[in-house]
Coordinates of C-alpha atoms in Angstrom, one line a residue:
M1 CA 19.0 127.6 97.3
N2 CA 20.1 124.3 99.0
A3 CA 19.4 120.8 97.8
L4 CA 20.6 117.3 97.9
I5 CA 20.5 115.3 94.7
K6 CA 20.4 111.5 95.4
S7 CA 21.8 108.7 93.2
A8 CA 22.6 110.7 90.1
T9 CA 24.8 109.5 87.3
I10 CA 27.1 112.3 86.1
V11 CA 27.6 112.8 82.4
D12 CA 30.4 115.3 82.1
S13 CA 33.7 114.5 80.6
K14 CA 35.3 117.4 82.4
S15 CA 34.1 116.2 85.8
D16 CA 36.2 114.2 88.2
F17 CA 33.1 112.0 88.7
H18 CA 32.2 111.4 85.1
N19 CA 30.1 108.2 84.7
E20 CA 29.8 107.7 88.5
T21 CA 26.6 107.5 90.3
V22 CA 26.8 109.8 93.3
D23 CA 25.0 112.2 95.6
I24 CA 25.5 115.9 95.0
L25 CA 25.1 118.5 97.7
I26 CA 24.3 122.0 96.6
E27 CA 24.5 124.9 99.1
K28 CA 23.7 128.5 98.1
G29 CA 23.7 127.6 94.5
R30 CA 27.1 126.0 94.5
I31 CA 28.2 122.3 94.5
S32 CA 29.7 121.8 98.0
K33 CA 30.2 118.1 98.0
I34 CA 30.0 115.1 95.7
S35 CA 30.2 111.6 97.2
K36 CA 28.9 108.1 96.9
R37 CA 26.5 108.8 99.8
I38 CA 25.7 112.1 101.6
T39 CA 23.4 112.3 104.5
N40 CA 21.1 115.3 104.4
P41 CA 22.8 117.8 106.8
N42 CA 20.1 120.4 107.3
N43 CA 16.9 118.8 106.0
Y44 CA 17.6 120.3 102.5
K45 CA 15.2 119.6 99.7
E46 CA 16.0 116.1 98.3
I47 CA 15.8 115.3 94.6
K48 CA 15.2 111.6 93.9
L49 CA 14.1 110.7 90.4
D50 CA 14.0 107.6 88.3
N51 CA 17.3 106.7 86.5
L52 CA 18.5 110.2 87.3
H53 CA 21.4 111.6 85.2
V54 CA 22.9 115.0 85.4
S55 CA 25.1 117.0 83.0
Q56 CA 26.2 120.6 82.5
G57 CA 23.2 122.7 81.6
W58 CA 22.4 122.8 77.8
F59 CA 22.7 125.8 75.5
D60 CA 20.5 126.7 72.5
S61 CA 22.0 129.3 70.1
S62 CA 18.7 130.1 68.3
V63 CA 15.3 130.5 70.0
S64 CA 12.4 132.9 69.3
F65 CA 9.8 133.8 71.9
G66 CA 7.7 136.5 70.1
E67 CA 7.6 139.1 72.8
P68 CA 7.5 142.0 72.3
G69 CA 4.8 142.2 69.6
Y70 CA 3.9 138.5 69.0
E71 CA 2.8 137.5 72.4
E72 CA 0.1 135.3 70.9
R73 CA 3.0 133.0 69.8
E74 CA 4.9 133.0 73.0
I75 CA 6.1 135.3 75.9
I76 CA 9.5 135.4 77.3
S77 CA 8.6 134.0 80.8
N78 CA 6.8 130.9 79.4
G79 CA 9.6 130.5 76.8
L80 CA 12.2 130.3 79.5
K81 CA 10.0 127.9 81.5
T82 CA 9.8 125.7 78.4
A83 CA 13.6 125.9 78.1
A84 CA 14.1 124.9 81.7
N85 CA 11.7 122.0 81.5
S86 CA 13.6 120.8 78.4
G87 CA 17.1 120.9 80.1
F88 CA 18.4 124.2 78.8
T89 CA 20.0 126.6 81.3
A90 CA 21.0 129.2 78.6
V91 CA 19.4 130.3 75.4
A92 CA 20.3 133.0 72.8
L93 CA 17.2 134.9 71.8
N94 CA 16.6 136.0 68.2
A95 CA 15.7 139.6 67.3
N96 CA 12.6 138.7 65.3
S97 CA 10.0 140.5 67.5
N98 CA 7.8 143.5 66.7
P99 CA 9.5 145.9 66.9
V100 CA 12.8 144.2 66.0
I101 CA 15.4 144.2 68.7
D102 CA 17.9 146.6 67.2
S103 CA 18.8 149.1 69.9
Y104 CA 20.3 149.5 73.4
A105 CA 16.8 150.0 74.8
D106 CA 15.4 146.8 73.1
I107 CA 18.3 144.7 74.5
T108 CA 17.7 146.1 77.9
F109 CA 14.0 145.4 77.7
V110 CA 14.3 141.7 76.9
K111 CA 17.0 141.2 79.5
S112 CA 14.7 142.8 82.1
K113 CA 12.0 140.3 81.2
A114 CA 14.4 137.4 82.0
Q115 CA 15.7 138.8 85.3
D116 CA 15.8 136.4 88.3
N117 CA 15.1 133.4 86.1
A118 CA 16.8 130.0 86.3
V119 CA 17.5 130.1 82.6
S120 CA 20.0 132.7 81.4
L121 CA 18.8 134.7 78.4
Y122 CA 21.4 136.0 76.0
P123 CA 19.9 138.5 73.5
I124 CA 21.0 138.6 69.9
G125 CA 20.5 142.1 68.3
A126 CA 19.5 142.7 64.8
L127 CA 22.4 143.2 62.4
T128 CA 20.6 145.9 60.4
R129 CA 18.0 148.4 61.4
G130 CA 14.6 146.8 61.5
S131 CA 16.2 143.7 59.9
Q132 CA 15.7 145.5 56.6
S133 CA 19.2 144.8 55.2
E134 CA 19.8 148.5 54.4
D135 CA 21.8 150.1 57.3
L136 CA 23.7 148.6 60.2
A137 CA 21.9 148.7 63.5
E138 CA 23.5 150.1 66.7
L139 CA 25.9 147.2 67.1
F140 CA 28.3 148.7 69.6
D141 CA 25.5 150.2 71.8
M142 CA 23.7 146.8 71.8
T143 CA 27.0 145.1 72.8
N144 CA 27.2 147.5 75.8
A145 CA 23.6 146.6 76.7
G146 CA 24.4 142.9 76.6
A147 CA 23.9 141.6 73.1
V148 CA 26.1 138.6 72.3
A149 CA 25.7 138.5 68.5
F150 CA 24.0 140.2 65.6
Y151 CA 21.6 138.5 63.3
D152 CA 18.7 139.4 61.0
Y153 CA 16.8 136.2 61.8
Q154 CA 16.2 134.1 58.6
K155 CA 16.7 137.2 56.5
P156 CA 19.8 137.2 54.2
I157 CA 22.1 140.2 53.8
C158 CA 21.7 140.7 50.1
N159 CA 24.3 143.5 49.8
P160 CA 27.8 141.9 50.0
N161 CA 29.3 145.3 50.8
L162 CA 27.0 145.6 53.8
M163 CA 28.3 142.3 55.0
K164 CA 31.9 143.4 54.5
I165 CA 31.3 146.6 56.5
A166 CA 29.5 144.7 59.3
L167 CA 32.4 142.2 59.7
Q168 CA 35.0 145.0 59.7
Y169 CA 33.1 147.2 62.1
A170 CA 32.2 144.4 64.6
S171 CA 35.8 143.3 64.7
N172 CA 36.7 146.5 66.5
F173 CA 34.9 145.1 69.6
N174 CA 35.1 141.4 68.9
G175 CA 31.5 141.3 67.8
L176 CA 30.0 138.1 66.4
V177 CA 28.2 138.6 63.0
C178 CA 25.6 136.0 61.9
S179 CA 24.5 135.6 58.3
F180 CA 21.5 133.6 57.2
P181 CA 22.7 131.2 54.4
Q182 CA 20.3 132.0 51.6
E183 CA 20.7 133.8 48.3
S184 CA 17.2 135.3 47.9
K185 CA 17.4 135.8 44.2
I186 CA 18.0 132.1 43.8
S187 CA 15.5 130.9 46.4
G188 CA 12.8 133.2 45.1
L189 CA 9.4 132.1 46.3
G190 CA 10.5 128.6 47.0
V191 CA 8.8 126.9 50.0
A192 CA 10.4 123.4 49.8
N193 CA 13.7 121.8 48.8
E194 CA 14.0 121.9 45.0
N195 CA 14.0 118.3 44.2
I196 CA 11.8 115.5 42.8
N197 CA 9.4 115.9 45.8
S198 CA 8.7 119.6 45.2
T199 CA 8.0 118.8 41.6
K200 CA 5.6 115.9 42.4
L201 CA 3.8 118.0 45.1
G202 CA 3.6 121.1 43.0
L203 CA 5.5 123.2 45.5
K204 CA 7.9 126.0 44.5
G205 CA 11.5 124.9 44.9
N206 CA 14.2 126.5 47.1
P207 CA 17.4 124.8 45.8
A208 CA 20.5 123.9 47.8
L209 CA 22.4 126.2 45.5
A210 CA 20.7 129.2 47.1
E211 CA 22.3 128.3 50.4
E212 CA 25.7 127.3 49.1
L213 CA 26.2 130.5 47.0
Q214 CA 25.5 132.6 50.1
V215 CA 27.8 130.5 52.3
A216 CA 30.6 130.7 49.7
R217 CA 30.1 134.5 49.3
D218 CA 30.2 135.1 53.1
L219 CA 33.3 132.9 53.5
F220 CA 35.1 134.9 50.8
I221 CA 34.2 138.2 52.5
L222 CA 35.2 136.7 55.9
E223 CA 38.7 135.9 54.5
Y224 CA 39.0 139.4 53.2
T225 CA 37.9 141.2 56.4
E226 CA 39.4 138.7 59.0
G227 CA 36.2 139.2 60.9
K228 CA 34.2 136.8 63.2
L229 CA 31.3 135.0 61.5
H230 CA 28.6 132.5 62.6
I231 CA 26.5 130.8 59.9
P232 CA 23.3 129.6 61.5
T233 CA 21.2 126.5 60.5
I234 CA 23.1 125.2 57.5
S235 CA 21.2 122.4 55.7
T236 CA 23.2 121.0 52.8
A237 CA 26.1 118.7 52.2
K238 CA 28.0 121.2 50.1
S239 CA 27.7 123.8 52.9
V240 CA 29.4 121.4 55.2
D241 CA 32.3 121.0 52.7
L242 CA 32.6 124.8 52.2
I243 CA 32.8 125.4 56.0
R244 CA 35.2 122.5 56.5
T245 CA 37.6 124.1 53.9
A246 CA 37.3 127.5 55.5
K247 CA 38.2 126.0 58.9
N248 CA 41.2 124.3 57.4
K249 CA 42.3 127.8 56.3
K250 CA 41.9 129.0 59.9
L251 CA 39.1 131.4 59.2
D252 CA 37.2 132.5 62.3
V253 CA 33.9 130.9 61.4
T254 CA 31.4 128.7 63.3
C255 CA 28.1 127.2 62.2
S256 CA 25.0 125.4 63.6
V257 CA 22.4 123.0 62.3
A258 CA 18.8 122.7 63.3
I259 CA 18.0 119.4 64.9
H260 CA 15.1 118.8 62.5
N261 CA 17.4 119.1 59.5
L262 CA 19.3 116.2 60.9
I263 CA 16.3 113.9 61.2
F264 CA 13.6 114.8 58.6
T265 CA 13.8 115.0 54.8
D266 CA 11.6 116.5 52.2
D267 CA 9.8 113.1 52.1
S268 CA 7.9 114.4 55.1
L269 CA 6.0 116.9 53.0
Q270 CA 3.7 114.3 51.4
E271 CA 0.8 115.3 53.6
F272 CA 1.4 119.1 53.3
D273 CA 1.6 119.4 57.1
T274 CA 2.7 123.0 57.6
N275 CA 4.6 122.1 60.8
F276 CA 7.2 120.7 58.4
K277 CA 7.5 124.1 56.6
V278 CA 10.8 125.5 57.9
L279 CA 13.6 127.7 56.7
P280 CA 16.0 126.4 55.5
P281 CA 13.8 123.7 54.1
L282 CA 14.1 120.0 54.8
R283 CA 16.6 118.6 52.4
T284 CA 17.6 115.0 51.3
L285 CA 18.8 112.0 53.1
N286 CA 22.3 112.6 51.7
D287 CA 22.2 116.1 53.2
C288 CA 21.1 114.7 56.6
E289 CA 24.0 112.2 56.6
A290 CA 26.5 114.9 55.6
L291 CA 25.3 117.2 58.4
I292 CA 25.6 114.4 61.0
E293 CA 29.1 113.6 59.8
G294 CA 29.9 117.3 60.1
L295 CA 28.9 117.2 63.7
K296 CA 31.0 114.2 64.4
D297 CA 34.1 115.6 62.9
G298 CA 33.7 119.1 64.4
T299 CA 32.9 121.0 61.2
I300 CA 29.5 121.9 62.6
D301 CA 30.0 123.5 66.0
M302 CA 26.6 123.3 67.6
V303 CA 23.0 122.2 67.1
T304 CA 20.0 124.4 67.7
T305 CA 16.4 123.6 68.1
D306 CA 15.7 126.8 66.1
H307 CA 12.7 127.0 68.3
N308 CA 10.2 129.3 66.6
P309 CA 6.6 129.3 67.9
I310 CA 4.0 130.2 65.3
D311 CA 0.3 130.6 66.2
I312 CA -2.3 128.3 64.7
E313 CA -3.8 131.1 62.5
D314 CA -0.5 131.3 60.6
K315 CA 0.0 127.5 60.4
K316 CA -3.5 126.1 59.6
V317 CA -3.5 127.5 56.1
E318 CA -2.4 126.3 52.7
F319 CA 1.3 125.3 52.6
D320 CA 2.3 128.1 50.3
F321 CA 0.9 130.7 52.7
A322 CA 1.9 129.2 56.1
K323 CA 4.7 130.9 58.0
Y324 CA 8.0 129.1 58.5
G325 CA 9.0 127.5 61.8
T326 CA 8.7 124.7 64.2
I327 CA 9.1 124.5 68.0
G328 CA 11.9 122.3 69.2
L329 CA 12.9 122.8 72.8
E330 CA 10.7 120.1 74.3
S331 CA 11.7 117.4 71.8
A332 CA 15.4 118.2 71.5
F333 CA 16.9 115.7 73.8
G334 CA 14.7 112.8 72.8
A335 CA 15.2 113.5 69.1
M336 CA 19.0 113.8 69.4
Q337 CA 19.2 110.4 71.2
H338 CA 17.8 108.7 68.1
I339 CA 21.0 109.7 66.3
F340 CA 23.7 109.8 68.9
T341 CA 24.7 108.1 72.1
T342 CA 23.8 109.9 75.4
K343 CA 27.4 111.0 75.9
K344 CA 27.6 112.4 72.4
T345 CA 24.2 114.0 72.7
I346 CA 25.2 115.8 75.9
S347 CA 28.5 116.9 74.4
I348 CA 26.6 118.4 71.4
L349 CA 24.0 120.1 73.6
T350 CA 26.6 121.8 75.7
Q351 CA 28.7 123.0 72.7
G352 CA 28.8 126.6 71.4
K353 CA 28.7 128.4 74.8
S354 CA 32.0 130.2 74.5
R355 CA 31.1 131.4 71.0
F356 CA 28.2 133.3 72.4
G357 CA 29.8 134.4 75.7
V358 CA 28.0 131.9 77.9
S359 CA 29.9 130.8 81.0
E360 CA 30.5 127.1 81.7
S361 CA 30.5 125.2 85.0
T362 CA 31.7 121.7 85.3
I363 CA 30.2 119.2 87.8
N364 CA 32.9 119.4 90.4
E365 CA 33.0 120.6 94.0
G366 CA 33.2 124.3 94.4
E367 CA 31.6 125.0 91.0
L368 CA 28.3 126.8 90.5
A369 CA 25.4 124.4 90.0
D370 CA 24.4 124.7 86.4
L371 CA 22.8 121.3 85.7
A372 CA 20.4 119.5 83.4
L373 CA 18.5 116.6 85.0
F374 CA 17.2 113.8 82.8
N375 CA 16.5 110.1 82.2
P376 CA 18.3 109.0 79.0
D377 CA 16.5 105.7 78.6
K378 CA 12.7 106.4 78.6
N379 CA 11.0 105.7 75.3
Y380 CA 7.7 107.5 74.5
E381 CA 5.6 109.0 71.7
F382 CA 5.9 112.8 71.6
S383 CA 2.4 114.4 71.8
L384 CA 0.7 117.7 72.7
K385 CA 0.9 116.9 76.4
H386 CA 4.7 117.2 76.3
I387 CA 4.5 120.8 74.9
T388 CA 4.5 123.7 77.3
S389 CA 5.0 126.3 74.6
R390 CA 2.0 128.5 73.8
S391 CA 2.2 127.5 70.2
K392 CA 2.0 123.8 69.3
N393 CA 3.7 123.8 65.9
S394 CA 6.0 120.9 66.4
M395 CA 7.0 118.5 63.6
F396 CA 7.9 115.9 66.2
I397 CA 4.2 115.2 67.3
G398 CA 3.6 111.5 66.8
E399 CA 7.4 110.6 66.7
Q400 CA 9.0 108.0 69.0
L401 CA 11.6 109.7 71.2
K402 CA 14.1 108.4 73.6
G403 CA 15.0 110.4 76.7
E404 CA 13.0 112.4 79.2
T405 CA 14.1 115.7 80.8
Y406 CA 13.2 116.5 84.4
G407 CA 14.3 120.1 84.5
I408 CA 17.3 122.2 85.6
I409 CA 19.2 123.6 88.5
A410 CA 20.8 126.9 87.7
N411 CA 21.2 130.5 88.8
N412 CA 20.5 129.4 92.4
K413 CA 17.1 128.0 91.4
I414 CA 15.5 124.6 90.9
V415 CA 12.9 124.1 88.1
L416 CA 11.4 120.6 87.8
K417 CA 8.4 119.5 85.7

């Protein structure tokens, strides 16, 4: 793949050309020249776009695509196209398919579905067989097949001894164990944050305590085992404090937060819109502020869209019975820019790669072209026309966003909207 990018502003603090507006020549998938002006040497494809900015490709540590088994929600090929259109060059795929991805063959299957794609897919294997929280899955075999972490998606490991054994066993091959932060006996049948809003709306409450107890438990077990832990999608102020303390003790722990938990609160549930039914639930403004501060000071290592397509049959029902989940790839950049500057947004969207074994390429001559292309200044109302996912369950529909993505250049391929 050869291309010439014209008049692009580079947003990459590790680049020699950070904040400069330049031309970028790409030959055979690698950046061969960066200069103020480059003439097209061999009539290569030229990329000229309005207010074009480029950064390192973005990474999402938690996406779900449905396939195999839930193809009505999404398929891997279209999910990767959605990621590319949204500026992501790498995604970690959750194991919540049917059957659950819990074996060498399963990892091989999903990797084969992503072959020769511009977006690199990094499969996460289930931590336990069938994600049933009873017996460990084939962790070492899945590692050999290409699994980058182990996680029973949105299913807590209830047995603390099982979590202890998982951390001890995985440490033999530097495996990354993920633990969903929810104590199920406390959360019970709760579908919304336990607060004044859940009481007024008559919705069963899922208290912050349920998350914080599980986080505290897992951090105690981590300290005992000296393992390697990732806590996905935390949502409360106390969780941030607990993880901050653990990091000060030099425990090998990272965590993420879903973008929607930074922006929306449980006030959004007034209309019983099931697109706002997510797990962990939307919390309070105080929690949002603490999560944002946690990102700023480095306590929270990465954001995720927690992209989870759910078909209309499972969303257009009573709130209590609707499935959890929202899509988020398409709205990620525009939503983040309502909280952070462009520079900080890009920094956050490119964090977390090393934790999941994702390679990084800076925007310098001689490096592989792994680029997100975007216009950071465009304001627009997010609507169905911006959604390329098969499922349309986005809580950002109708929201004012800032920043438009054009696509990516990665893996020797160009994907533009």
